[in-house]
Tab-separated table of C-alpha atoms and ligand atoms in Angstrom:
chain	number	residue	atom	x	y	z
A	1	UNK	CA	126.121	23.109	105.854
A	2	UNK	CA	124.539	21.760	108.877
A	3	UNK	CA	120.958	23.185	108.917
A	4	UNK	CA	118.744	22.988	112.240
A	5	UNK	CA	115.059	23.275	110.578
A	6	UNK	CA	112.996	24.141	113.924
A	7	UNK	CA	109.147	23.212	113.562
A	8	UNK	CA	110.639	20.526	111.069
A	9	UNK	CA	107.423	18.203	111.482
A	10	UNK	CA	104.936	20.408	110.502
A	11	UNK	CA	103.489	21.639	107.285
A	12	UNK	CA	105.936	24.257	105.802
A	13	UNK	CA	108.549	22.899	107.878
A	14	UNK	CA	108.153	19.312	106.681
A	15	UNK	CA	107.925	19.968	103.253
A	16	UNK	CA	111.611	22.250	103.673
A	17	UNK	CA	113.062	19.315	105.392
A	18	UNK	CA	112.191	17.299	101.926
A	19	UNK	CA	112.996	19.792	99.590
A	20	UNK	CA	116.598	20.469	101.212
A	21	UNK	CA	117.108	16.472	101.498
A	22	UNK	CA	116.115	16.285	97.462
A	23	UNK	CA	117.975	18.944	96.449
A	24	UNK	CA	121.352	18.388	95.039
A	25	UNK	CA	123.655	19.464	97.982
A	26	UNK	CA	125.714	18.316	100.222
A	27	UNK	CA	123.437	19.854	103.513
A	28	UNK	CA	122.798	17.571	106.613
A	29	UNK	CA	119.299	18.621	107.919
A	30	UNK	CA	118.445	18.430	111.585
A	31	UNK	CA	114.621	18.662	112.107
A	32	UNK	CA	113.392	19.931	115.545
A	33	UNK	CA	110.076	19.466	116.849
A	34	UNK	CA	108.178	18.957	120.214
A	35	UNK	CA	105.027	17.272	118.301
A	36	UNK	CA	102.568	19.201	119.206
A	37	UNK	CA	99.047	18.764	117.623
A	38	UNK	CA	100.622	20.451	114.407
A	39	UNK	CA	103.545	18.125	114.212
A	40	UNK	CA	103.780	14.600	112.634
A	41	UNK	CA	106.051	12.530	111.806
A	42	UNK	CA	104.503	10.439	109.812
A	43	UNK	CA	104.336	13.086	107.344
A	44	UNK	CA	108.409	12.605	107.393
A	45	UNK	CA	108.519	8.579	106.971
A	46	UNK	CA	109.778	8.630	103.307
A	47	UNK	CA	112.718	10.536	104.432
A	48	UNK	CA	113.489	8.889	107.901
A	49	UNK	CA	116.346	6.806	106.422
A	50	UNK	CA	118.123	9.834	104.649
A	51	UNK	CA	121.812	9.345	106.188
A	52	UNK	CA	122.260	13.601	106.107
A	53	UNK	CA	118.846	13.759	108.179
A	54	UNK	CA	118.363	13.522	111.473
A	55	UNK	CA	114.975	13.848	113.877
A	56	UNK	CA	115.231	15.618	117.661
A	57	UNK	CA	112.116	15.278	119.750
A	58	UNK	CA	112.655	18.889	121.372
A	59	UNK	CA	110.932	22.278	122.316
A	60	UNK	CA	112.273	25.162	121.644
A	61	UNK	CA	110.985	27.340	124.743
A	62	UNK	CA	113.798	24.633	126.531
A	63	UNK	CA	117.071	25.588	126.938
A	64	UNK	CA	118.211	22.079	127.840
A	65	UNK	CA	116.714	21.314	124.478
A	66	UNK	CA	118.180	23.767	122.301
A	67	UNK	CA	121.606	23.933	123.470
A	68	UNK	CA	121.278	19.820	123.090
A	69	UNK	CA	120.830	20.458	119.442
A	70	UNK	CA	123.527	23.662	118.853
A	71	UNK	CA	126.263	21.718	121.094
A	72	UNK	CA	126.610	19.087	117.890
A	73	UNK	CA	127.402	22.093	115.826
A	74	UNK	CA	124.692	24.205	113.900
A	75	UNK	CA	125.632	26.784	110.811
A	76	UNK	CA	122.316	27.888	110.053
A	77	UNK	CA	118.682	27.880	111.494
A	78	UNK	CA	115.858	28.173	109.628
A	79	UNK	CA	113.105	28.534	112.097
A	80	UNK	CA	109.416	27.556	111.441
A	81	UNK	CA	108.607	26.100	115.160
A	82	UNK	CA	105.484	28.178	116.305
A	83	UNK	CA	102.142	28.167	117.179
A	84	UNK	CA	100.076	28.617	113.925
A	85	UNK	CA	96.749	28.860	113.679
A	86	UNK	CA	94.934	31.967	114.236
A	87	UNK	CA	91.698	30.523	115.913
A	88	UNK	CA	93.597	28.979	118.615
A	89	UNK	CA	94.943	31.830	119.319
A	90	UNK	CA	91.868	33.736	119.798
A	91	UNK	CA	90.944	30.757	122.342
A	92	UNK	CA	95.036	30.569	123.873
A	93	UNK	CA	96.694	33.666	123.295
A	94	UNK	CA	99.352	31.845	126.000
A	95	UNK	CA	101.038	29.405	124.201
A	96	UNK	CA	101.602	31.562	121.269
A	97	UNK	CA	103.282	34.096	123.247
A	98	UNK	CA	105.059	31.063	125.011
A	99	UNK	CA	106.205	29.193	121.629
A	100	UNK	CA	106.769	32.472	119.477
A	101	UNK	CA	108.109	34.468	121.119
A	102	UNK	CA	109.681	32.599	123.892
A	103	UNK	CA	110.506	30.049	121.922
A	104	UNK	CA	112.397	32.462	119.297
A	105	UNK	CA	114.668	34.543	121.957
A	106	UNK	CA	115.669	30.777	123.433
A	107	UNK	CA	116.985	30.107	120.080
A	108	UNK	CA	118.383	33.460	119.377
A	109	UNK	CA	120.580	33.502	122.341
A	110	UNK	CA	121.467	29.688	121.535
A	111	UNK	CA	122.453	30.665	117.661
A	112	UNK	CA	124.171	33.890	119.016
A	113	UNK	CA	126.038	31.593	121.777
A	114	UNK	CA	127.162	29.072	119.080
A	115	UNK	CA	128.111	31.282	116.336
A	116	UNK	CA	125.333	30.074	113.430
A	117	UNK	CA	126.461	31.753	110.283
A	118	UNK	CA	122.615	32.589	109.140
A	119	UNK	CA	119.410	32.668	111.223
A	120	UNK	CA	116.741	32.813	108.669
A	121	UNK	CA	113.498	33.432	110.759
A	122	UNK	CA	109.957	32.699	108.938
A	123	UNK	CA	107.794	35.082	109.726
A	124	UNK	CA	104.168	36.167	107.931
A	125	UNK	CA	102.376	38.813	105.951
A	126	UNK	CA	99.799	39.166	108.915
A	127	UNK	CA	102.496	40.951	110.812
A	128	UNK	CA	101.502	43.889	108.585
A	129	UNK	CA	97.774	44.055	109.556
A	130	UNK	CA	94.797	44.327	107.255
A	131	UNK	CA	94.802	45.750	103.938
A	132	UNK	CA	91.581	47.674	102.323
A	133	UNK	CA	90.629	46.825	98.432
A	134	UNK	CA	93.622	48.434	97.420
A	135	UNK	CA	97.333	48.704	98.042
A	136	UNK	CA	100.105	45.736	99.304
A	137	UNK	CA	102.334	44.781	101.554
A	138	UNK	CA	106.248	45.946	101.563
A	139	UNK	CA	109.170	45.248	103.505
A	140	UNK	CA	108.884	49.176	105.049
A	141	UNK	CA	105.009	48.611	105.767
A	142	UNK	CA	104.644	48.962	109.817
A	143	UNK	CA	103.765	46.439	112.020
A	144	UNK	CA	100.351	46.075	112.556
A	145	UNK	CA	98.731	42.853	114.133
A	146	UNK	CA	95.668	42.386	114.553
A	147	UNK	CA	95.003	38.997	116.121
A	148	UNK	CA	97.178	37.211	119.337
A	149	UNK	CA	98.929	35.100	116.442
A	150	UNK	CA	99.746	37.606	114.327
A	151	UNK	CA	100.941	39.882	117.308
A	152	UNK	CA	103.141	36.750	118.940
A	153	UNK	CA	105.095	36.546	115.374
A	154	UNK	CA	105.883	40.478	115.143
A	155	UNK	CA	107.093	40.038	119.039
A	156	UNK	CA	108.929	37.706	117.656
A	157	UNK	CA	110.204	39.689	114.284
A	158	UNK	CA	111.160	42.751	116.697
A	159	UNK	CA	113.370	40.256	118.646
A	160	UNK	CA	115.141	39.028	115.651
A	161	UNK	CA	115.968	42.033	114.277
A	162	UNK	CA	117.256	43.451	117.913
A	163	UNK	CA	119.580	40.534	118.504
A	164	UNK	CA	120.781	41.712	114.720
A	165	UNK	CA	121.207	45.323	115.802
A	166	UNK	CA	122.647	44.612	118.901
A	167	UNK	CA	124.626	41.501	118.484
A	168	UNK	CA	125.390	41.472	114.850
A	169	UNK	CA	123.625	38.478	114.833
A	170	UNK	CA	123.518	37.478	110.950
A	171	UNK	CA	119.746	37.035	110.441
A	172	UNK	CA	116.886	37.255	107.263
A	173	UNK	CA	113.466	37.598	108.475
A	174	UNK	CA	111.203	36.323	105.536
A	175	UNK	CA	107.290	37.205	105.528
A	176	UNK	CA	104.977	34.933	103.051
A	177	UNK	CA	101.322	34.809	102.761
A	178	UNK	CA	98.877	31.654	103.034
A	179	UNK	CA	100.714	28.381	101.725
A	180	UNK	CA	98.162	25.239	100.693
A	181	UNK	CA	99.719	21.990	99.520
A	182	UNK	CA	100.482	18.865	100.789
A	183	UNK	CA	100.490	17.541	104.255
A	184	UNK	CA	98.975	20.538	105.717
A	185	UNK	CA	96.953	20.062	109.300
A	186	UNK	CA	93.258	19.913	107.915
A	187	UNK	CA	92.142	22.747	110.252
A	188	UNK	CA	93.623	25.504	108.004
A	189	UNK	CA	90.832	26.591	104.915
A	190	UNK	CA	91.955	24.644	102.043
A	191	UNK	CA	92.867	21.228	103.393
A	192	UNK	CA	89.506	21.336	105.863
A	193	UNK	CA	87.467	22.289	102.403
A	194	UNK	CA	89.102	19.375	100.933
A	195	UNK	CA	88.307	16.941	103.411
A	196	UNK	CA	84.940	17.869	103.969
A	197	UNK	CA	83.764	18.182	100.573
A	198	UNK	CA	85.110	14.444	100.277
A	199	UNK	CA	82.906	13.397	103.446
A	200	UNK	CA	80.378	15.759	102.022
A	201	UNK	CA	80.321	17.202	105.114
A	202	UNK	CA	79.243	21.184	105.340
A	203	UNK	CA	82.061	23.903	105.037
A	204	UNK	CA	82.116	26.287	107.217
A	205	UNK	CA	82.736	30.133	105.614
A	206	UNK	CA	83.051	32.496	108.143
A	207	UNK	CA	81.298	35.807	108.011
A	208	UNK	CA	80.236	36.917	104.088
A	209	UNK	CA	83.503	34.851	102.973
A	210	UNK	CA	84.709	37.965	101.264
A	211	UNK	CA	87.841	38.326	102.906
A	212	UNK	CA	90.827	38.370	100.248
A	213	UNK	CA	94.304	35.716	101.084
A	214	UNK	CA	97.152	35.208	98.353
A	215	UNK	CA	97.965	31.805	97.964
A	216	UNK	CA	101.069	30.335	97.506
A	217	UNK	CA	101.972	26.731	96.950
A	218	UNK	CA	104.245	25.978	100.072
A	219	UNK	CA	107.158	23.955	97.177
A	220	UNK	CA	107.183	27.586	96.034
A	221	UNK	CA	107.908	28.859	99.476
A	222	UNK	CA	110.739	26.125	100.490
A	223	UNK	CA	112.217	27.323	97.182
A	224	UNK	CA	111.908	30.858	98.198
A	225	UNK	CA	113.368	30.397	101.928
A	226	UNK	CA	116.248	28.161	100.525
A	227	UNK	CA	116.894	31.186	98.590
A	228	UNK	CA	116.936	33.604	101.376
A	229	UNK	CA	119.136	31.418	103.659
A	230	UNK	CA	121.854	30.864	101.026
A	231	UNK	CA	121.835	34.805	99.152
A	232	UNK	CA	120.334	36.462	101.828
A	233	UNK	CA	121.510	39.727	103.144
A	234	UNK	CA	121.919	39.968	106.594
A	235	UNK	CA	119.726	42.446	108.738
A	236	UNK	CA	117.195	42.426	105.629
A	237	UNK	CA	113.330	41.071	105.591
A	238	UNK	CA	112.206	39.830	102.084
A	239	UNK	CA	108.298	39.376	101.614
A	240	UNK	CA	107.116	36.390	99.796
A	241	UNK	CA	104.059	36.201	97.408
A	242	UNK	CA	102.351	35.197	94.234
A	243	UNK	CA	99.904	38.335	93.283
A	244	UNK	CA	97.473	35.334	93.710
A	245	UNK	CA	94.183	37.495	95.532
A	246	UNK	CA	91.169	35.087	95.943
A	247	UNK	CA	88.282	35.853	98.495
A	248	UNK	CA	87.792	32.618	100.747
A	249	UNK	CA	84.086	31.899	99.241
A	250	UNK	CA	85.574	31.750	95.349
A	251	UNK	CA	88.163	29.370	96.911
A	252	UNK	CA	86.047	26.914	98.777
A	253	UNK	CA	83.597	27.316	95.491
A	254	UNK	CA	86.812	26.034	93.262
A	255	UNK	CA	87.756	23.168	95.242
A	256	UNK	CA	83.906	22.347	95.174
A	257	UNK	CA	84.030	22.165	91.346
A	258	UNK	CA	87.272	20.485	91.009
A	259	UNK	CA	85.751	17.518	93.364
A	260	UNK	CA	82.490	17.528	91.684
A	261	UNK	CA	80.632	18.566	94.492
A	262	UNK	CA	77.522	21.102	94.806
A	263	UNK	CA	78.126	24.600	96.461
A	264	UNK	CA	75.513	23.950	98.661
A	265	UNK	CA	77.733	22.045	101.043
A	266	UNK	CA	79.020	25.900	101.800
A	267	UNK	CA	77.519	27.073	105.279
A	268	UNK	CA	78.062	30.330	106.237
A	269	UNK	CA	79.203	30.322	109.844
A	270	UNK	CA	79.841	33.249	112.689
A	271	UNK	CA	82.656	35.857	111.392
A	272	UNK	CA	86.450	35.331	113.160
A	273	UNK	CA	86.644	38.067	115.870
A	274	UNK	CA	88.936	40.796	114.547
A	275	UNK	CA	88.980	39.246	111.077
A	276	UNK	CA	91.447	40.589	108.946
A	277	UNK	CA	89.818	41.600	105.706
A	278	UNK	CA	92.981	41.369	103.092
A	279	UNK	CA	96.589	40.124	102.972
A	280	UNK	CA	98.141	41.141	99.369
A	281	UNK	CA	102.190	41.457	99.654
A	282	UNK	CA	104.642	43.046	97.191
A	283	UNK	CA	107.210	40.554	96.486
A	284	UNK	CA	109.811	42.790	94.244
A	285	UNK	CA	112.458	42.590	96.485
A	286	UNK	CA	112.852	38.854	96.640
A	287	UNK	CA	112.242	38.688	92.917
A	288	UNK	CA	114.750	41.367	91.904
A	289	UNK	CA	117.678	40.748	94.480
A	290	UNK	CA	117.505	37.187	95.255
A	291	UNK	CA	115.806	35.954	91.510
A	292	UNK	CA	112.959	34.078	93.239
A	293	UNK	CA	109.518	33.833	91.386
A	294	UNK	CA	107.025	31.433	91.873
A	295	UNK	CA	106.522	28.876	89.918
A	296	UNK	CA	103.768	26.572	90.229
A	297	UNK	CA	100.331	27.960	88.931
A	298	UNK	CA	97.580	28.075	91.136
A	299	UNK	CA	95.077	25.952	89.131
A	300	UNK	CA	98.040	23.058	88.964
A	301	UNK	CA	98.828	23.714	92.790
A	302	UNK	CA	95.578	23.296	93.722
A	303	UNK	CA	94.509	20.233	91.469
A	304	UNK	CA	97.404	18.298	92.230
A	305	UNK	CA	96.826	19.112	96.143
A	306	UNK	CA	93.307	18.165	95.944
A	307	UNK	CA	94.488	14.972	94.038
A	308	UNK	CA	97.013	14.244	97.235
A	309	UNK	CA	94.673	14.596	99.708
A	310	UNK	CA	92.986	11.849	97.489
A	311	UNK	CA	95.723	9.971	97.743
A	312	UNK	CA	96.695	10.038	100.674
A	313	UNK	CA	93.622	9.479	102.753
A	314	UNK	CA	95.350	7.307	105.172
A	315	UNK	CA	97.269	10.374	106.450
A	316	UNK	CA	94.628	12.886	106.913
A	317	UNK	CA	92.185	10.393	108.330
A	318	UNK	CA	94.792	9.246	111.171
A	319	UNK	CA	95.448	13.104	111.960
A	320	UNK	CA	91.333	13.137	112.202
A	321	UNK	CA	91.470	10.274	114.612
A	322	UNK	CA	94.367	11.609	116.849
A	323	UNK	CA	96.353	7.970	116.124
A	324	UNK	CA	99.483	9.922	114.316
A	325	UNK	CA	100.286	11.167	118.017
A	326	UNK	CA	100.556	7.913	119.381
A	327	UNK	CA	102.573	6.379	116.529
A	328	UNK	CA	105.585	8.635	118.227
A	329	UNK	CA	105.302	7.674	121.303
A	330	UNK	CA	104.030	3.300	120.206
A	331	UNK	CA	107.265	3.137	117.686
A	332	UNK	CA	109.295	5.926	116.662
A	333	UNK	CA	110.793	6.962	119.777
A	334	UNK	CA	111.430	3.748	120.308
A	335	UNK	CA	113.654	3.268	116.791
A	336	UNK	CA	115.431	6.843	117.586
A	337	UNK	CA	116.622	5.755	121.101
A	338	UNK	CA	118.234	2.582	119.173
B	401	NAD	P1	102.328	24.189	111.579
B	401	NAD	O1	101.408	24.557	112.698
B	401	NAD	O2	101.871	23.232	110.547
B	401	NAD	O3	103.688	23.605	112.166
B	401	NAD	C1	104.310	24.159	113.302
B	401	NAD	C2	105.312	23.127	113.800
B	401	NAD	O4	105.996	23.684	114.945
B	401	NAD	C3	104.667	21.818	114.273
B	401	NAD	O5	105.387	20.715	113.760
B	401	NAD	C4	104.784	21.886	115.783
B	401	NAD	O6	104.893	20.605	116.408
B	401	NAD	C5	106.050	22.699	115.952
B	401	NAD	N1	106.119	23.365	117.253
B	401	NAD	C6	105.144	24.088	117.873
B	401	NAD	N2	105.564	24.490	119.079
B	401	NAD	C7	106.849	24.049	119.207
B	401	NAD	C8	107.831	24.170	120.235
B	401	NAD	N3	107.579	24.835	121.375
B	401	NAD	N4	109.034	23.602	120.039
B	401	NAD	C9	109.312	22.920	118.888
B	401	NAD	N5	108.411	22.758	117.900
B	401	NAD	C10	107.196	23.316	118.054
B	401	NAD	O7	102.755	25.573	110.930
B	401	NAD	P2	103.080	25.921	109.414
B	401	NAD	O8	101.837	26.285	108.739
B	401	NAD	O9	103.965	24.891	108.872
B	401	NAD	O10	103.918	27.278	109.633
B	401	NAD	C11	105.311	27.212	109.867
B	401	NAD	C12	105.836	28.623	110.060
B	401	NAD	O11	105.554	29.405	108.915
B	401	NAD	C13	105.205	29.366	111.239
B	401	NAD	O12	106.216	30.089	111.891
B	401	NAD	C14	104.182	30.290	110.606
B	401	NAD	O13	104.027	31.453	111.368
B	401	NAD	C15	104.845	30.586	109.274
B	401	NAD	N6	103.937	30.871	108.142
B	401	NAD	C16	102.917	30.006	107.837
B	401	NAD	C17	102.130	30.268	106.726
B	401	NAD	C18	100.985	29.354	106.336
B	401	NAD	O14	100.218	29.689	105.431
B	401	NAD	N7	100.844	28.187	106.924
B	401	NAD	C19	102.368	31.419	105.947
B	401	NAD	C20	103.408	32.274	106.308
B	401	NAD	C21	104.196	31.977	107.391
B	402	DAU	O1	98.867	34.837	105.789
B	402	DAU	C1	99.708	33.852	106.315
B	402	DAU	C2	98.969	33.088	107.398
B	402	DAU	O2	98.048	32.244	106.729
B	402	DAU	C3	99.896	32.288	108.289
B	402	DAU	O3	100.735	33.165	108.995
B	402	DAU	C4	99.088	31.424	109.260
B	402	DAU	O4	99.963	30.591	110.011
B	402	DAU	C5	98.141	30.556	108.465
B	402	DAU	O5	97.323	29.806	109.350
B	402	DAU	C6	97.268	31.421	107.569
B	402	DAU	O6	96.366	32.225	108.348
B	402	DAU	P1	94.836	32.428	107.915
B	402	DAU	O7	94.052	32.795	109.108
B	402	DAU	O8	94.746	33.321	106.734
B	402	DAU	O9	94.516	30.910	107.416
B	402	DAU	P2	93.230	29.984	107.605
B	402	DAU	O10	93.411	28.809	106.703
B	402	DAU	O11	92.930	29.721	109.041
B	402	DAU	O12	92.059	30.876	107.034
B	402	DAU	C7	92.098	31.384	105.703
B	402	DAU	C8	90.883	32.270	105.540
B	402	DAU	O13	89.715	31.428	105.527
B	402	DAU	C9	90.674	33.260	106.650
B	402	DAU	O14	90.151	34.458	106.113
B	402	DAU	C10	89.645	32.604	107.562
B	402	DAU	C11	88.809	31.800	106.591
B	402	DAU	N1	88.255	30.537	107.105
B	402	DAU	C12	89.098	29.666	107.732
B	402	DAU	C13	88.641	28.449	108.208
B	402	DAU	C14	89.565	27.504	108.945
B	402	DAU	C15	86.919	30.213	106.895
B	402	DAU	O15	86.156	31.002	106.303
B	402	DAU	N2	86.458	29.008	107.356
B	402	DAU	C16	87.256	28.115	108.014
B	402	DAU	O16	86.772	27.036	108.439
């Protein structure tokens, strides 16, 4: 297969490029990415060489861009590009209309134009709203966003699964909860922890920090999407998630111990507006029709990601500085135009 992995330089996205270029198959992998803040390609150097990989510099709200990629002949599309992070949306609800959903019809009528044999869409849990104490998330759960981000990505589910209604247009929507691991943009809670408990610099909890996530180590994920876009059924959405509830202050407390540093570097900070109290999803289906479970425990996933952002200071500390954006445009563009 030729796979077109949109959003292919940032975290999740990254980290699927690897794992489908270290997996033992015979897929090329096309990563597509207009390098916004999120994206960086630096995080991609130990695969640049791969002969079955291949980088495009493209957005995917541009039609000139996207039919550039489909016209070399695309079967699937696994599609991460987006807009992220739910604070910036709260400032600039704009772009994540413009990238979500926008950005998701442009490559919907592209994949529908070209005849892709699977368009597996990533979407999230926060689709589904807030949860109370109790209960979880299923596939049949309605939409309910709360936040611009979350409400950009069901736009964006409800497109998906109308271009599969009306089109026949052979899609998977998948919807995961929080990911931490490696080489993820240290603005998002477990990577900024990490890096400011290094610089023992305060950590910010918002509100009483008792909102509850499920956390999933993103090589879990890849493994789970990879699953989904070779065994999964068309038309269908499979929820992804580890029955892994922690409330954000026993989190930030963990990574505290595991670095040896005191809890009073915790600052309780202004709540998010419209903070959603509790993400939990039911992963059965996935698990019973596709055979996916996780497999990395959380203690492991979280020592060993705390130990690579140890290791790998160099990385996080240029994304701190801004310099990975100019290494694209000083060098890299330069070697792809060659
Ligand atoms: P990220 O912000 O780290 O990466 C997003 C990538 O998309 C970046 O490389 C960015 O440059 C690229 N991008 C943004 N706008 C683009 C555009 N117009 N054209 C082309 N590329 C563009 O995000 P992430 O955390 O890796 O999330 C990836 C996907 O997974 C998103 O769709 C997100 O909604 C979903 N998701 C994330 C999580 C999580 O915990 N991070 C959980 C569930 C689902
Ligand atoms: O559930 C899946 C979603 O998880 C994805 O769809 C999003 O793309 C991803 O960003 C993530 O959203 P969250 O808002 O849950 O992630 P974030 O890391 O921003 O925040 C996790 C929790 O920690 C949330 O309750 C807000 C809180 N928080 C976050 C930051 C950045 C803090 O208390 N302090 C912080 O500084």
């Amino acid at each position: 297969m030729r796979v077109l992995v949109t959003g292919g330089a940032g975290f999740i996205g990254g980290n699927f490029v690897r794992y489908l270029l270290s997996s033992n198959t015979n897929d090329s992998v096309i990563g597509l990415d207009a390098l916004t803040y999120a994206g960086n390609i630096e995080s991609l150097m130990d695969v640049e060489d791969k002969p079955n990989y291949t980088f495009v510099h493209g957005d995917v709200t541009s039609h000139e861009d996207v039919e550039a990629v489909f016209a070399v002949g695309i079967d699937a599309v696994v599609h991460f590009a987006a807009e992220s992070h739910v604070d910036r949306s709260i400032l600039d609800p704009g772009a994540f209309v413009r990238t979500n959903v926008l950005g998701t019809q442009v490559l919907l009528d592209a994949a529908r134009k070209y005849g892709v044999k699977k368009f597996v869409h990533v979407s999230t849990d926060e689709v589904y709203g807030a949860l109370g104490s109790t209960g979880y998330f299923t596939e049949e759960t309605p939409l309910h966003p709360n936040s611009p981000y979350s409400a950009s990505k069901a736009g964006s589910d409800l497109l998906v699964q109308a271009y599969h209604h009306t089109y026949g247009l052979p899609t998977c929507i998948t919807r995961c909860s929080n990911n931490y691991g490696p080489y993820q943009f240290p603005e998002k809670l477990i990577p900024l922890t990490i890096v400011r408990a290094m610089a023992n610099e305060p950590i910010p909890v918002y509100g009483d920090g008792q909102q509850v996530r499920d956390w999933l180590h993103v090589i879990d994920h890849c493994r789970a999407i990879d699953a989904v876009l070779r065994e999964g059924v068309s038309g269908e959405v499979y929820n992804i998630g580890s029955d892994n509830e922690w409330t954000n202050l026993r989190i930030v407390e963990r990574i505290l111990d595991v670095l040896g540093k005191p809890h009073d570097l915790i600052q309780f900070v202004e709540d998010r507006p419209g903070h959603d109290r509790r993400y939990a999803i039911d992963a059965t289906k996935i698990r019973r029709e596709l055979g996916w479970a996780p497999t990395i425990p959380f203690d492991e996933g979280l020592a060993s990601t705390v130990k690579w952002y140890q290791e790998n200071e160099t990385w996080w500390r240029r994304v701190q500085s801004g310099e990975y954006q100019s290494f694209f445009e000083t060098q890299y563009s330069t070697r792809l135009s060659q």
